[in-house]
């Protein structure tokens, strides 16, 4: 039986994920959130269910550095566009990209080092997508997306088989 490694897993269509998205939408659409704090109560449970499909999709390797990950202790679910606030060179924006929390093409299997290093960092050049209605493809992202970018265009190997950035 052949399966598409990028096929969205069933969990992302589950009632649990639908409930999580509904709760996030309610929180982020509230005008005055000064007295409320959304703690993403479903993320840990959903992320645990996403680990195996992501591990398989990324062939047990970190989506960013391609280091082999021990699935018993070291794999993490990361969001390419962070889901609970982002930082870039000059700003912290608390409401960016929450709507992408459970979008399959935004999820990356990653190692502990990359998860800690990248964290909520997401620099872009130009105009940032700030709402669900904004076109993400118009962002000039300054990070390579392991799901979309052709790394063979960005990196080459020289005669010493050492990685060289182009």
XYZ file of C-alpha atoms in Angstrom:
166
model
C 0.000 0.000 0.000
C 1.512 3.316 -1.080
C 0.744 6.458 0.873
C 1.490 10.093 0.217
C 3.873 11.220 2.961
C 2.386 14.723 2.827
C -1.226 13.558 3.051
C -2.943 15.364 5.906
C -3.417 13.011 8.870
C -6.929 12.263 10.086
C -6.314 13.944 13.456
C -6.364 17.352 11.749
C -9.969 16.725 10.704
C -11.026 15.511 14.164
C -13.522 17.084 16.549
C -10.649 17.760 18.967
C -8.859 19.964 16.428
C -12.099 21.643 15.346
C -12.801 22.496 18.991
C -9.264 23.848 19.484
C -9.578 26.047 16.406
C -12.986 27.306 17.512
C -11.620 28.210 20.964
C -8.623 29.986 19.446
C -10.867 31.929 17.052
C -13.122 32.995 19.943
C -10.111 34.169 21.915
C -8.423 36.077 19.093
C -11.655 37.718 17.933
C -12.423 39.078 21.390
C -12.025 42.843 21.397
C -10.794 43.238 24.977
C -8.473 40.444 26.039
C -6.858 42.369 28.871
C -8.334 40.058 31.510
C -8.118 36.827 29.569
C -5.251 34.617 28.537
C -5.524 31.773 26.085
C -3.337 28.876 27.176
C -3.746 26.665 24.077
C -5.168 23.831 26.231
C -5.433 21.336 23.370
C -2.055 21.795 21.712
C -0.045 19.339 23.791
C -2.535 16.515 23.239
C -2.885 17.238 19.528
C 0.872 17.643 19.062
C 1.437 14.212 20.606
C -0.934 12.770 18.010
C 0.863 14.670 15.222
C 4.365 13.482 16.100
C 4.165 10.118 14.352
C 2.683 11.395 11.053
C 5.261 14.215 10.998
C 8.104 11.842 11.840
C 7.077 9.647 8.914
C 6.648 12.609 6.556
C 10.146 13.868 7.371
C 11.729 10.378 7.345
C 12.823 10.612 11.016
C 14.886 13.733 10.257
C 14.639 17.316 11.399
C 12.884 19.403 8.764
C 15.373 22.230 9.272
C 18.825 20.648 9.738
C 18.041 17.092 8.534
C 19.679 15.553 11.598
C 18.358 12.060 12.373
C 15.996 12.267 15.363
C 15.516 9.541 17.961
C 11.707 9.232 17.909
C 11.612 7.894 21.468
C 12.918 11.093 23.052
C 13.819 13.959 20.737
C 11.177 14.800 18.121
C 9.150 18.010 18.328
C 6.210 19.492 16.440
C 7.168 22.939 15.212
C 5.177 25.506 13.314
C 7.059 27.101 10.425
C 5.039 30.247 11.031
C 4.798 30.297 14.846
C 1.323 30.037 16.269
C 1.439 32.005 19.499
C 3.218 35.218 18.736
C 6.250 35.911 16.605
C 9.407 37.872 16.973
C 11.496 39.352 14.238
C 14.358 41.821 14.208
C 12.475 44.703 15.818
C 9.048 43.529 16.964
C 7.002 41.037 18.908
C 3.557 40.447 17.436
C 1.359 38.349 19.747
C -1.508 37.582 17.344
C 0.247 36.436 14.174
C -0.443 33.123 12.503
C -2.614 31.563 15.201
C -4.960 30.376 12.426
C -2.142 28.184 11.073
C -1.701 26.232 14.320
C -3.112 23.020 12.851
C -2.502 23.531 9.133
C -0.602 20.499 7.875
C 1.628 22.482 5.515
C 2.771 24.696 8.428
C 3.862 21.782 10.631
C 7.487 20.646 10.742
C 9.101 17.733 12.564
C 12.207 19.106 14.232
C 15.023 18.378 16.630
C 15.419 19.953 20.052
C 18.232 22.256 18.924
C 16.280 23.689 15.987
C 13.116 24.025 18.088
C 15.037 26.045 20.679
C 16.995 28.104 18.162
C 14.069 29.010 15.898
C 11.482 29.308 18.692
C 9.075 32.117 17.715
C 11.484 33.804 15.324
C 9.962 34.494 11.907
C 11.578 37.332 9.956
C 10.171 38.630 6.687
C 11.036 41.409 4.298
C 8.166 43.662 3.337
C 4.553 43.330 4.421
C 3.569 40.626 6.907
C 0.318 38.650 6.734
C -1.477 39.707 9.909
C -4.897 38.108 9.453
C -6.435 34.974 8.016
C -7.488 36.975 4.974
C -3.948 38.083 4.083
C -2.095 36.185 1.356
C 0.804 34.248 2.915
C 2.393 33.785 -0.506
C 2.995 37.530 -0.692
C 5.243 37.475 2.361
C 8.941 37.546 1.546
C 10.004 35.058 4.193
C 13.658 35.158 5.200
C 13.701 31.550 6.461
C 13.789 28.496 4.240
C 10.579 26.505 4.379
C 11.403 22.776 4.471
C 7.991 22.027 2.965
C 8.211 24.362 -0.028
C 11.715 25.628 -0.772
C 13.972 23.714 -3.129
C 17.124 23.449 -1.062
C 19.166 22.392 -4.091
C 18.715 25.963 -5.342
C 19.924 27.424 -2.036
C 22.803 25.048 -1.322
C 25.460 23.379 -3.438
C 28.251 20.929 -2.742
C 31.815 21.715 -3.746
C 34.502 19.200 -4.710
C 35.285 18.565 -1.034
C 31.674 17.526 -0.458
C 31.297 20.332 2.041
C 28.054 22.246 2.099
C 28.325 25.714 0.601
C 25.598 28.359 0.832
C 24.827 30.158 -2.446
